[in-house]
mmCIF file of C-alpha atoms and ligand atoms in Angstrom:
data_model
loop_
_atom_site.group_PDB
_atom_site.id
_atom_site.type_symbol
_atom_site.label_atom_id
_atom_site.label_comp_id
_atom_site.label_asym_id
_atom_site.label_seq_id
_atom_site.Cartn_x
_atom_site.Cartn_y
_atom_site.Cartn_z
ATOM 1 C CA MET F 602 -15.425 -10.387 25.255
ATOM 2 C CA GLU F 603 -11.932 -9.883 23.945
ATOM 3 C CA PRO F 604 -11.758 -9.055 20.196
ATOM 4 C CA VAL F 605 -10.693 -11.332 17.678
ATOM 5 C CA LEU F 606 -7.638 -9.657 15.914
ATOM 6 C CA THR F 607 -5.900 -10.497 12.396
ATOM 7 C CA ILE F 608 -2.735 -9.212 11.714
ATOM 8 C CA VAL F 609 -2.285 -8.947 8.020
ATOM 9 C CA VAL F 610 1.107 -9.268 6.668
ATOM 10 C CA PRO F 611 1.615 -8.742 2.813
ATOM 11 C CA CYS F 612 4.733 -10.659 1.633
ATOM 12 C CA TYR F 613 6.526 -10.275 -1.520
ATOM 13 C CA ASN F 614 9.942 -12.319 -2.021
ATOM 14 C CA GLU F 615 10.416 -12.191 2.063
ATOM 15 C CA GLU F 616 12.132 -15.496 2.675
ATOM 16 C CA GLU F 617 15.019 -13.837 4.339
ATOM 17 C CA VAL F 618 12.940 -11.996 6.922
ATOM 18 C CA LEU F 619 9.994 -14.263 7.404
ATOM 19 C CA PRO F 620 11.272 -16.632 10.142
ATOM 20 C CA GLU F 621 11.988 -13.659 12.377
ATOM 21 C CA THR F 622 8.540 -12.261 11.250
ATOM 22 C CA PHE F 623 6.915 -15.533 12.270
ATOM 23 C CA SER F 624 8.443 -15.555 15.592
ATOM 24 C CA GLN F 625 8.212 -12.091 16.626
ATOM 25 C CA LEU F 626 4.633 -11.724 15.622
ATOM 26 C CA ASP F 627 3.664 -15.222 17.175
ATOM 27 C CA GLN F 628 5.220 -14.192 20.251
ATOM 28 C CA LEU F 629 3.401 -10.804 20.469
ATOM 29 C CA LEU F 630 -0.079 -12.311 19.628
ATOM 30 C CA SER F 631 0.592 -15.071 22.450
ATOM 31 C CA GLN F 632 1.505 -12.091 24.905
ATOM 32 C CA LEU F 633 -1.713 -10.245 23.783
ATOM 33 C CA MET F 634 -3.637 -13.344 24.283
ATOM 34 C CA GLU F 635 -2.247 -13.876 27.892
ATOM 35 C CA GLU F 636 -2.947 -10.321 28.742
ATOM 36 C CA GLN F 637 -6.716 -11.073 27.601
ATOM 37 C CA LEU F 638 -6.566 -8.016 25.268
ATOM 38 C CA VAL F 639 -7.459 -10.301 22.135
ATOM 39 C CA SER F 640 -9.336 -13.457 21.951
ATOM 40 C CA LYS F 641 -7.615 -16.991 21.514
ATOM 41 C CA LYS F 642 -8.971 -17.122 18.013
ATOM 42 C CA SER F 643 -6.676 -14.354 17.024
ATOM 43 C CA LYS F 644 -4.592 -15.081 14.043
ATOM 44 C CA LEU F 645 -1.665 -13.858 11.773
ATOM 45 C CA LEU F 646 -2.618 -13.473 8.152
ATOM 46 C CA PHE F 647 0.263 -13.789 5.809
ATOM 47 C CA VAL F 648 -0.616 -12.613 2.218
ATOM 48 C CA ASP F 649 1.875 -14.140 -0.488
ATOM 49 C CA ASP F 650 1.888 -11.653 -3.073
ATOM 50 C CA GLY F 651 3.020 -13.990 -6.016
ATOM 51 C CA SER F 652 6.613 -14.390 -4.663
ATOM 52 C CA LYS F 653 8.994 -15.944 -6.625
ATOM 53 C CA ASP F 654 10.962 -17.348 -3.550
ATOM 54 C CA ARG F 655 10.203 -19.776 -1.000
ATOM 55 C CA THR F 656 7.798 -17.270 0.518
ATOM 56 C CA TRP F 657 4.444 -19.284 0.057
ATOM 57 C CA ASP F 658 6.217 -22.662 1.138
ATOM 58 C CA MET F 659 7.317 -21.044 4.391
ATOM 59 C CA ILE F 660 3.988 -19.489 5.216
ATOM 60 C CA TYR F 661 1.915 -22.647 4.537
ATOM 61 C CA LYS F 662 4.579 -24.912 6.698
ATOM 62 C CA GLU F 663 4.265 -22.417 9.421
ATOM 63 C CA GLY F 664 0.519 -22.785 9.242
ATOM 64 C CA LEU F 665 0.732 -26.433 9.588
ATOM 65 C CA LYS F 666 2.723 -26.125 12.793
ATOM 66 C CA ASN F 667 1.242 -23.273 14.359
ATOM 67 C CA GLU F 668 -2.826 -22.865 14.309
ATOM 68 C CA HIS F 669 -2.681 -19.130 14.703
ATOM 69 C CA ILE F 670 -1.224 -18.823 11.244
ATOM 70 C CA ARG F 671 -3.098 -18.313 8.261
ATOM 71 C CA GLY F 672 -1.765 -18.301 4.846
ATOM 72 C CA LEU F 673 -3.440 -16.261 1.672
ATOM 73 C CA LYS F 674 -1.702 -17.092 -1.639
ATOM 74 C CA LEU F 675 -2.641 -14.473 -4.394
ATOM 75 C CA ALA F 676 -2.744 -15.977 -7.990
ATOM 76 C CA ARG F 677 0.008 -13.604 -9.112
ATOM 77 C CA ASN F 678 1.854 -10.352 -7.928
ATOM 78 C CA VAL F 679 -0.619 -7.568 -7.756
ATOM 79 C CA GLY F 680 1.436 -5.127 -5.660
ATOM 80 C CA HIS F 681 1.422 -3.954 -1.911
ATOM 81 C CA GLN F 682 -1.875 -1.881 -1.864
ATOM 82 C CA ASN F 683 -3.836 -4.954 -3.605
ATOM 83 C CA ALA F 684 -2.159 -7.725 -1.636
ATOM 84 C CA LEU F 685 -2.995 -5.623 1.492
ATOM 85 C CA LEU F 686 -6.512 -5.373 0.546
ATOM 86 C CA ALA F 687 -7.124 -9.257 -0.195
ATOM 87 C CA GLY F 688 -5.558 -9.754 3.295
ATOM 88 C CA LEU F 689 -7.994 -7.125 4.890
ATOM 89 C CA PHE F 690 -10.999 -8.534 3.206
ATOM 90 C CA ALA F 691 -10.242 -12.013 3.881
ATOM 91 C CA ALA F 692 -9.444 -11.106 7.507
ATOM 92 C CA LYS F 693 -12.424 -9.151 8.310
ATOM 93 C CA GLU F 694 -14.703 -12.128 7.811
ATOM 94 C CA ILE F 695 -13.397 -13.722 11.160
ATOM 95 C CA SER F 696 -12.130 -10.844 13.043
ATOM 96 C CA ASP F 697 -13.468 -7.892 15.182
ATOM 97 C CA CYS F 698 -10.383 -5.780 14.059
ATOM 98 C CA VAL F 699 -7.478 -6.119 11.624
ATOM 99 C CA VAL F 700 -3.909 -4.697 11.829
ATOM 100 C CA SER F 701 -1.845 -4.319 8.627
ATOM 101 C CA ILE F 702 1.987 -4.344 8.861
ATOM 102 C CA ASP F 703 4.876 -4.878 6.631
ATOM 103 C CA ALA F 704 6.632 -8.180 6.617
ATOM 104 C CA ASP F 705 10.083 -6.456 7.232
ATOM 105 C CA LEU F 706 9.410 -5.570 10.611
ATOM 106 C CA GLN F 707 10.280 -1.816 10.145
ATOM 107 C CA ASP F 708 7.336 -0.895 12.209
ATOM 108 C CA ASP F 709 7.348 -1.295 15.932
ATOM 109 C CA ILE F 710 5.245 -4.428 16.756
ATOM 110 C CA GLU F 711 4.633 -3.372 20.385
ATOM 111 C CA VAL F 712 2.622 -0.647 19.027
ATOM 112 C CA ILE F 713 0.018 -3.052 18.178
ATOM 113 C CA ARG F 714 -0.883 -3.415 21.994
ATOM 114 C CA GLU F 715 -1.641 0.605 21.959
ATOM 115 C CA PHE F 716 -3.607 0.017 18.974
ATOM 116 C CA ILE F 717 -5.711 -2.650 20.776
ATOM 117 C CA LEU F 718 -6.233 -0.324 23.630
ATOM 118 C CA LYS F 719 -7.418 2.465 21.482
ATOM 119 C CA TYR F 720 -9.718 -0.081 19.696
ATOM 120 C CA ASN F 721 -11.033 -0.915 23.129
ATOM 121 C CA GLN F 722 -11.950 2.818 24.042
ATOM 122 C CA GLY F 723 -14.108 2.991 20.889
ATOM 123 C CA SER F 724 -11.657 3.903 17.823
ATOM 124 C CA GLU F 725 -12.442 2.458 14.665
ATOM 125 C CA ILE F 726 -9.281 3.383 12.985
ATOM 126 C CA VAL F 727 -5.905 3.772 14.659
ATOM 127 C CA TYR F 728 -2.931 5.174 12.209
ATOM 128 C CA GLY F 729 0.752 4.332 13.239
ATOM 129 C CA VAL F 730 2.405 7.428 12.784
ATOM 130 C CA ARG F 731 6.512 7.472 12.363
ATOM 131 C CA LYS F 732 8.008 9.892 14.767
ATOM 132 C CA ARG F 733 11.459 9.901 13.234
ATOM 133 C CA ARG F 734 12.907 8.739 9.996
ATOM 134 C CA ASP F 735 16.369 8.532 11.140
ATOM 135 C CA THR F 736 16.681 4.970 9.882
ATOM 136 C CA ASP F 737 15.699 5.666 6.365
ATOM 137 C CA THR F 738 18.270 6.944 4.129
ATOM 138 C CA PHE F 739 18.545 10.618 3.444
ATOM 139 C CA PHE F 740 17.007 10.079 -0.026
ATOM 140 C CA LYS F 741 13.981 8.067 1.163
ATOM 141 C CA ARG F 742 13.394 10.433 4.023
ATOM 142 C CA SER F 743 13.422 13.496 1.689
ATOM 143 C CA THR F 744 11.561 12.144 -1.253
ATOM 144 C CA ALA F 745 8.750 10.865 1.359
ATOM 145 C CA GLN F 746 8.532 14.217 2.920
ATOM 146 C CA GLY F 747 8.383 15.899 -0.446
ATOM 147 C CA PHE F 748 5.643 13.698 -1.371
ATOM 148 C CA TYR F 749 3.392 14.425 1.662
ATOM 149 C CA LYS F 750 3.980 18.150 1.150
ATOM 150 C CA LEU F 751 2.862 17.868 -2.641
ATOM 151 C CA MET F 752 -0.089 15.820 -1.859
ATOM 152 C CA LYS F 753 -0.932 18.489 0.795
ATOM 153 C CA THR F 754 -0.957 21.315 -1.531
ATOM 154 C CA MET F 755 -2.963 19.437 -4.324
ATOM 155 C CA GLY F 756 -5.716 19.043 -1.530
ATOM 156 C CA VAL F 757 -5.365 15.387 -0.686
ATOM 157 C CA ASN F 758 -5.887 14.517 3.094
ATOM 158 C CA LEU F 759 -3.215 12.045 4.245
ATOM 159 C CA VAL F 760 -1.896 11.302 7.633
ATOM 160 C CA TYR F 761 1.248 12.683 7.826
ATOM 161 C CA ASN F 762 4.566 10.022 7.952
ATOM 162 C CA HIS F 763 1.615 7.296 8.152
ATOM 163 C CA ALA F 764 2.439 4.351 6.000
ATOM 164 C CA ASP F 765 0.278 1.233 5.938
ATOM 165 C CA PHE F 766 0.700 0.382 9.437
ATOM 166 C CA ARG F 767 -2.799 0.636 11.137
ATOM 167 C CA LEU F 768 -5.633 -0.863 12.908
ATOM 168 C CA MET F 769 -9.223 -0.986 11.345
ATOM 169 C CA SER F 770 -12.373 -2.337 12.996
ATOM 170 C CA LYS F 771 -14.440 -4.762 10.943
ATOM 171 C CA ARG F 772 -16.855 -2.011 10.368
ATOM 172 C CA ALA F 773 -14.106 0.156 8.829
ATOM 173 C CA VAL F 774 -13.154 -2.572 6.517
ATOM 174 C CA GLN F 775 -16.660 -3.340 5.497
ATOM 175 C CA GLU F 776 -17.086 0.356 4.613
ATOM 176 C CA LEU F 777 -13.646 0.300 2.803
ATOM 177 C CA GLU F 778 -15.255 -2.563 0.484
ATOM 178 C CA GLY F 779 -17.533 0.176 -0.778
ATOM 179 C CA PHE F 780 -14.955 2.116 -2.490
ATOM 180 C CA LYS F 781 -14.961 0.330 -5.824
ATOM 181 C CA GLU F 782 -11.954 2.212 -7.387
ATOM 182 C CA VAL F 783 -9.255 -0.064 -9.136
ATOM 183 C CA ASN F 784 -6.728 2.384 -8.745
ATOM 184 C CA LEU F 785 -5.987 1.933 -5.233
ATOM 185 C CA PHE F 786 -4.244 4.058 -2.919
ATOM 186 C CA LEU F 787 -5.001 3.062 0.636
ATOM 187 C CA ARG F 788 -3.312 5.896 2.604
ATOM 188 C CA GLY F 789 -5.755 8.496 0.751
ATOM 189 C CA ILE F 790 -8.997 6.205 0.971
ATOM 190 C CA VAL F 791 -8.832 5.238 4.734
ATOM 191 C CA PRO F 792 -9.245 8.889 5.891
ATOM 192 C CA LEU F 793 -12.008 9.129 3.785
ATOM 193 C CA ILE F 794 -14.114 6.455 5.815
ATOM 194 C CA GLY F 795 -14.240 8.938 8.642
ATOM 195 C CA PHE F 796 -15.306 7.279 12.118
ATOM 196 C CA GLN F 797 -13.558 7.745 15.253
ATOM 197 C CA SER F 798 -10.016 7.581 14.790
ATOM 198 C CA ASP F 799 -6.818 8.022 16.729
ATOM 199 C CA VAL F 800 -2.895 8.042 16.162
ATOM 200 C CA VAL F 801 -0.039 6.172 17.740
ATOM 201 C CA TYR F 802 3.577 7.514 17.247
ATOM 202 C CA TYR F 803 6.371 4.999 17.100
ATOM 203 C CA ASN F 804 10.117 4.952 15.785
ATOM 204 C CA ARG F 805 10.530 3.310 12.621
ATOM 205 C CA LYS F 806 13.416 0.842 12.460
ATOM 206 C CA GLU F 807 15.518 -0.639 9.759
ATOM 207 C CA ARG F 808 14.617 -3.511 7.686
ATOM 208 C CA GLN F 809 15.490 -6.755 9.658
ATOM 209 C CA ALA F 810 16.460 -8.646 6.455
ATOM 210 C CA GLY F 811 15.982 -8.599 2.849
ATOM 211 C CA GLU F 812 16.018 -5.802 0.564
ATOM 212 C CA THR F 813 13.299 -3.113 -0.033
ATOM 213 C CA LYS F 814 10.455 -4.105 -2.596
ATOM 214 C CA TYR F 815 10.090 -0.432 -3.325
ATOM 215 C CA PRO F 816 12.897 0.708 -5.865
ATOM 216 C CA LEU F 817 12.970 4.424 -7.090
ATOM 217 C CA LYS F 818 11.048 3.341 -10.109
ATOM 218 C CA LYS F 819 7.926 1.875 -8.068
ATOM 219 C CA MET F 820 8.106 4.615 -5.623
ATOM 220 C CA LEU F 821 7.635 7.381 -8.289
ATOM 221 C CA ALA F 822 4.899 5.414 -9.661
ATOM 222 C CA PHE F 823 3.156 4.939 -6.365
ATOM 223 C CA ALA F 824 3.415 8.535 -5.749
ATOM 224 C CA PHE F 825 2.125 9.650 -9.133
ATOM 225 C CA ASP F 826 -0.691 7.137 -8.745
ATOM 226 C CA GLY F 827 -1.543 8.694 -5.353
ATOM 227 C CA ILE F 828 -1.633 11.965 -6.947
ATOM 228 C CA THR F 829 -3.793 11.380 -9.884
ATOM 229 C CA SER F 830 -6.297 8.921 -8.029
ATOM 230 C CA PHE F 831 -7.054 11.586 -5.804
ATOM 231 C CA SER F 832 -6.613 14.967 -7.331
ATOM 232 C CA VAL F 833 -7.447 16.920 -10.507
ATOM 233 C CA SER F 834 -5.470 19.731 -9.757
ATOM 234 C CA PRO F 835 -2.424 18.672 -12.070
ATOM 235 C CA ILE F 836 -5.052 19.019 -15.039
ATOM 236 C CA ARG F 837 -5.979 22.275 -13.502
ATOM 237 C CA PHE F 838 -2.421 23.545 -13.350
ATOM 238 C CA VAL F 839 -1.999 22.829 -16.887
ATOM 239 C CA LEU F 840 -5.162 24.435 -17.737
ATOM 240 C CA ILE F 841 -3.939 27.706 -15.763
ATOM 241 C CA ILE F 842 -0.656 27.476 -17.553
ATOM 242 C CA GLY F 843 -2.252 27.446 -20.882
ATOM 243 C CA LEU F 844 -4.489 30.386 -20.061
ATOM 244 C CA VAL F 845 -1.338 32.491 -18.682
ATOM 245 C CA SER F 846 0.757 31.701 -22.007
ATOM 246 C CA PHE F 847 -2.184 32.522 -24.152
ATOM 247 C CA PHE F 848 -2.591 35.792 -22.442
ATOM 248 C CA PHE F 849 1.095 36.431 -22.735
ATOM 249 C CA SER F 850 1.127 35.409 -26.488
ATOM 250 C CA MET F 851 -1.918 37.981 -27.101
ATOM 251 C CA LEU F 852 0.486 40.762 -25.715
ATOM 252 C CA PHE F 853 3.458 39.553 -27.716
ATOM 253 C CA GLY F 854 1.329 39.898 -30.593
ATOM 254 C CA VAL F 855 0.544 42.959 -30.137
ATOM 255 C CA TYR F 856 4.242 43.917 -29.429
ATOM 256 C CA PHE F 857 5.065 42.229 -32.730
ATOM 257 C CA LEU F 858 2.436 44.107 -34.873
ATOM 258 C CA LEU F 859 3.752 47.340 -33.258
ATOM 259 C CA LEU F 860 7.062 46.466 -34.346
ATOM 260 C CA LYS F 861 6.030 45.522 -37.997
ATOM 261 C CA PHE F 862 4.594 48.749 -38.650
ATOM 262 C CA LEU F 863 7.501 50.445 -36.959
ATOM 263 C CA GLY F 864 9.675 48.676 -39.825
ATOM 264 C CA HIS F 865 11.733 46.280 -37.676
ATOM 265 C CA THR F 866 10.526 43.014 -39.277
ATOM 266 C CA GLN F 867 13.336 40.689 -38.705
ATOM 267 C CA THR F 868 13.343 40.997 -35.199
ATOM 268 C CA GLY F 869 10.340 38.531 -34.743
ATOM 269 C CA TRP F 870 12.154 35.370 -35.924
ATOM 270 C CA THR F 871 13.689 34.484 -32.447
ATOM 271 C CA SER F 872 10.421 34.895 -30.415
ATOM 272 C CA LEU F 873 8.323 33.403 -33.226
ATOM 273 C CA ILE F 874 10.135 30.225 -32.892
ATOM 274 C CA THR F 875 10.816 29.861 -29.387
ATOM 275 C CA SER F 876 6.990 30.432 -28.774
ATOM 276 C CA ILE F 877 6.193 27.508 -31.533
ATOM 277 C CA TRP F 878 8.345 25.188 -29.349
ATOM 278 C CA LEU F 879 6.815 26.602 -26.210
ATOM 279 C CA ILE F 880 3.285 26.209 -26.932
ATOM 280 C CA GLY F 881 4.003 22.659 -28.599
ATOM 281 C CA GLY F 882 5.494 21.718 -25.490
ATOM 282 C CA LEU F 883 2.941 22.679 -23.279
ATOM 283 C CA GLN F 884 0.330 21.206 -25.628
ATOM 284 C CA LEU F 885 2.271 17.844 -25.549
ATOM 285 C CA ILE F 886 2.478 17.993 -21.584
ATOM 286 C CA ALA F 887 -1.387 18.662 -21.628
ATOM 287 C CA ILE F 888 -2.306 16.010 -23.799
ATOM 288 C CA GLY F 889 -0.148 13.542 -22.036
ATOM 289 C CA LEU F 890 -1.648 14.635 -18.677
ATOM 290 C CA ILE F 891 -5.163 14.278 -19.806
ATOM 291 C CA GLY F 892 -4.213 11.183 -21.231
ATOM 292 C CA GLU F 893 -3.205 9.747 -18.029
ATOM 293 C CA TYR F 894 -6.768 10.579 -16.469
ATOM 294 C CA VAL F 895 -8.472 9.137 -19.413
ATOM 295 C CA GLY F 896 -6.212 5.945 -18.787
ATOM 296 C CA LYS F 897 -7.418 5.739 -15.160
ATOM 297 C CA ILE F 898 -11.108 6.199 -16.301
ATOM 298 C CA TYR F 899 -10.655 3.330 -18.707
ATOM 299 C CA LYS F 900 -9.208 1.098 -15.921
ATOM 300 C CA GLU F 901 -12.079 1.861 -13.495
ATOM 301 C CA THR F 902 -14.656 1.137 -16.262
ATOM 302 C CA LYS F 903 -13.628 -2.186 -16.680
ATOM 303 C CA HIS F 904 -13.915 -3.115 -13.086
ATOM 304 C CA ARG F 905 -11.441 -5.625 -13.181
ATOM 305 C CA PRO F 906 -10.601 -7.816 -10.015
ATOM 306 C CA LYS F 907 -7.993 -6.152 -8.025
ATOM 307 C CA PHE F 908 -6.606 -9.492 -6.643
ATOM 308 C CA ILE F 909 -7.361 -13.093 -7.192
ATOM 309 C CA ILE F 910 -7.025 -15.769 -4.430
ATOM 310 C CA ASP F 911 -5.294 -18.967 -5.334
ATOM 311 C CA ILE F 912 -5.217 -20.811 -1.982
ATOM 312 C CA ASP F 913 -6.790 -19.673 1.603
ATOM 313 C CA THR F 914 -5.253 -22.235 4.258
ATOM 314 C CA LEU F 915 -8.305 -21.406 6.176
ATOM 315 C CA ASN F 916 -10.739 -22.857 3.774
ATOM 316 C CA LEU F 917 -8.632 -25.168 1.651
ATOM 317 C CA PRO F 918 -10.420 -28.296 0.551
ATOM 318 C CA ILE F 919 -8.707 -31.202 2.174
ATOM 319 C CA SER F 920 -8.811 -32.778 -1.166
ATOM 320 C CA ARG F 921 -6.733 -30.352 -2.764
ATOM 321 C CA ARG F 922 -3.821 -30.093 0.066
ATOM 322 C CA HIS F 923 -1.752 -32.584 -1.470
ATOM 323 C CA LEU F 924 -1.012 -30.083 -4.400
ATOM 324 C CA LEU F 925 1.020 -27.883 -1.650
ATOM 325 C CA ARG F 926 3.247 -30.672 -0.547
ATOM 326 C CA ASN F 927 6.911 -30.131 -1.288
ATOM 327 C CA THR F 928 8.387 -33.506 -2.255
ATOM 328 C CA GLU F 929 11.867 -32.884 -0.842
ATOM 329 C CA GLU F 930 10.812 -32.318 2.761
ATOM 330 C CA GLU F 931 9.775 -35.599 4.511
ATOM 331 C CA ALA F 932 9.300 -33.805 7.703
ATOM 332 C CA PHE F 933 6.808 -31.664 6.242
ATOM 333 C CA TYR F 934 4.663 -34.578 5.083
ATOM 334 C CA GLN F 935 4.533 -35.728 8.544
ATOM 335 C CA ILE F 936 3.277 -32.486 10.007
ATOM 336 C CA ASP F 937 0.797 -32.361 7.208
ATOM 337 C CA ARG F 938 -0.589 -36.028 7.875
ATOM 338 C CA LYS F 939 -0.573 -35.195 11.645
ATOM 339 C CA LYS F 940 -2.653 -32.223 11.185
ATOM 340 C CA LEU F 941 -4.912 -33.993 8.638
ATOM 341 C CA SER F 942 -5.856 -36.711 10.796
ATOM 342 C CA GLU F 943 -6.558 -34.133 13.778
ATOM 343 C CA THR F 944 -8.664 -32.275 11.605
ATOM 344 C CA ASN F 945 -10.544 -35.064 10.195
HETATM 345 N N1 UDP G 2328 4.940 -5.902 -0.981
HETATM 346 C C1 UDP G 2328 4.074 -6.679 -1.475
HETATM 347 N N2 UDP G 2328 3.944 -6.699 -2.971
HETATM 348 C C2 UDP G 2328 4.893 -5.932 -3.773
HETATM 349 C C3 UDP G 2328 5.710 -5.085 -3.096
HETATM 350 C C4 UDP G 2328 5.968 -5.238 -1.687
HETATM 351 O O1 UDP G 2328 3.181 -7.466 -0.753
HETATM 352 O O2 UDP G 2328 4.690 -5.990 -5.106
HETATM 353 C C5 UDP G 2328 5.079 -5.950 0.495
HETATM 354 C C6 UDP G 2328 6.420 -6.255 1.307
HETATM 355 O O3 UDP G 2328 6.576 -7.561 1.100
HETATM 356 C C7 UDP G 2328 6.488 -5.650 2.568
HETATM 357 C C8 UDP G 2328 5.546 -4.317 2.035
HETATM 358 O O4 UDP G 2328 4.874 -4.575 0.868
HETATM 359 O O5 UDP G 2328 5.813 -6.356 3.289
HETATM 360 C C9 UDP G 2328 6.290 -3.137 2.003
HETATM 361 O O6 UDP G 2328 7.520 -3.469 1.273
HETATM 362 P P1 UDP G 2328 9.035 -2.676 1.480
HETATM 363 O O7 UDP G 2328 9.209 -3.051 3.013
HETATM 364 O O8 UDP G 2328 9.919 -3.284 0.434
HETATM 365 O O9 UDP G 2328 8.727 -1.089 1.133
HETATM 366 P P2 UDP G 2328 9.768 -0.271 1.912
HETATM 367 O O10 UDP G 2328 9.474 -0.171 3.400
HETATM 368 O O11 UDP G 2328 11.038 -0.003 1.576
HETATM 369 O O12 UDP G 2328 8.958 1.274 1.317
HETATM 370 MG MG1 MG G 2329 9.790 -1.802 4.379
#
C-alpha cells in the first residue's frame, strides 16, 4: 500500500503567493499519486495562522473546489513554529507521513519525491538541507550561518542549513507530541526524537511572491529563543565572567592596599570608579539573563495551549458552514452548495 501523505503549509498573510502554491503543490501531489508513490487519500493541509488578509478565504474556497485540499484555521496568530505544529498534529491523524514546507515556495517542492523514496526505504525523518544560499541576501545568509555556529558552540545539535522543510513519519510526529514544552524550537527538538533519519540536499530559491514574515526583530527573537530553550551555556558564561572578575578584583585589592601603604592614595580613584561600573554592569546582565530563564520556567509551568484551532475543514459541522460564506461572491456559494449536496 502506498503511504498517505499530508503536506503541511503554514500561511501567514500569504494571499499573494497562495494561488501559485496551490497550483504547484496540487500538481506535484497528482504526479506523486499517478506514480503510485503516495496514496490517493493524500492531502495538502494549509494552516492559516491568524492572517489578516484573504488567506483563509482563499484556502477555504480552494478546499471546496479540490478534495485534496484541507484547511485549518487557527484562532489567532501564534507564530510559524506553533502553526506548523498544529498542522503536523492535525495531519498525523489521517496520514502515514507528513511533509512540512513554507508557503512561499522557496524550498524545491520536487525534493518531496525524494523524501517519499527515503521514507519508503525506512527513514522516519528526512531533513531537507540547503546546498547554497545564493538567493538569500548577504545579510540573511551571514546571520543565519552565524546562528548555526553559535548554536553549535553552545552544544545544541542542529542539522546545518536545515529549516523546517522535512518529512516525518506518523510515529515521529506522535513522539513529537511527547515534548510538552511551550517554548518551541522545532529544529532543535526533531533531532532529539532520534529514529532512522536521512538528508536530501536542494537549492533554495527566492520567495515567489509577497515578502518575508520574519523581519530582523522576529529573527533575533527566534534565535534567542532557540538558544535559551536548548542551552544553559549563556548562564554558565555569565557565571564564569563573574568568577574571573572576582578573581581580578582580589588581585587589584591587594595591589591597591600595597599602594596605600606605600603612600600613593589618590591613584585609586580611577580604578575604583571603573570597577564599580564594571561590576554593576555585569550584575545587571547576570540578573537579566537569569530572568530570561525564570521567565521561560514561568511560561512552561502554566502549560498554556500552544495553539487553538478555530476551523478544520475536515471536520467542520455542516450546520456551521454558512459562517464561512463570503457574501460578495455568488460563485462561491454555488460551489459550496454543490459540494454540500454531494456530501449529504
Ligand atoms: N509564518 C506563519 N506565522 C507567522 C510567520 C510566518 O505561519 O507568524 C509562515 C509563513 O507564512 C511562511 C513560513 O512561516 O509560510 C516562513 O515564513 P517566511 O517565508 O516569511 O520566512 P523566511 O523564509 O523569510 O525566513
Ligand atoms: Mg520564506
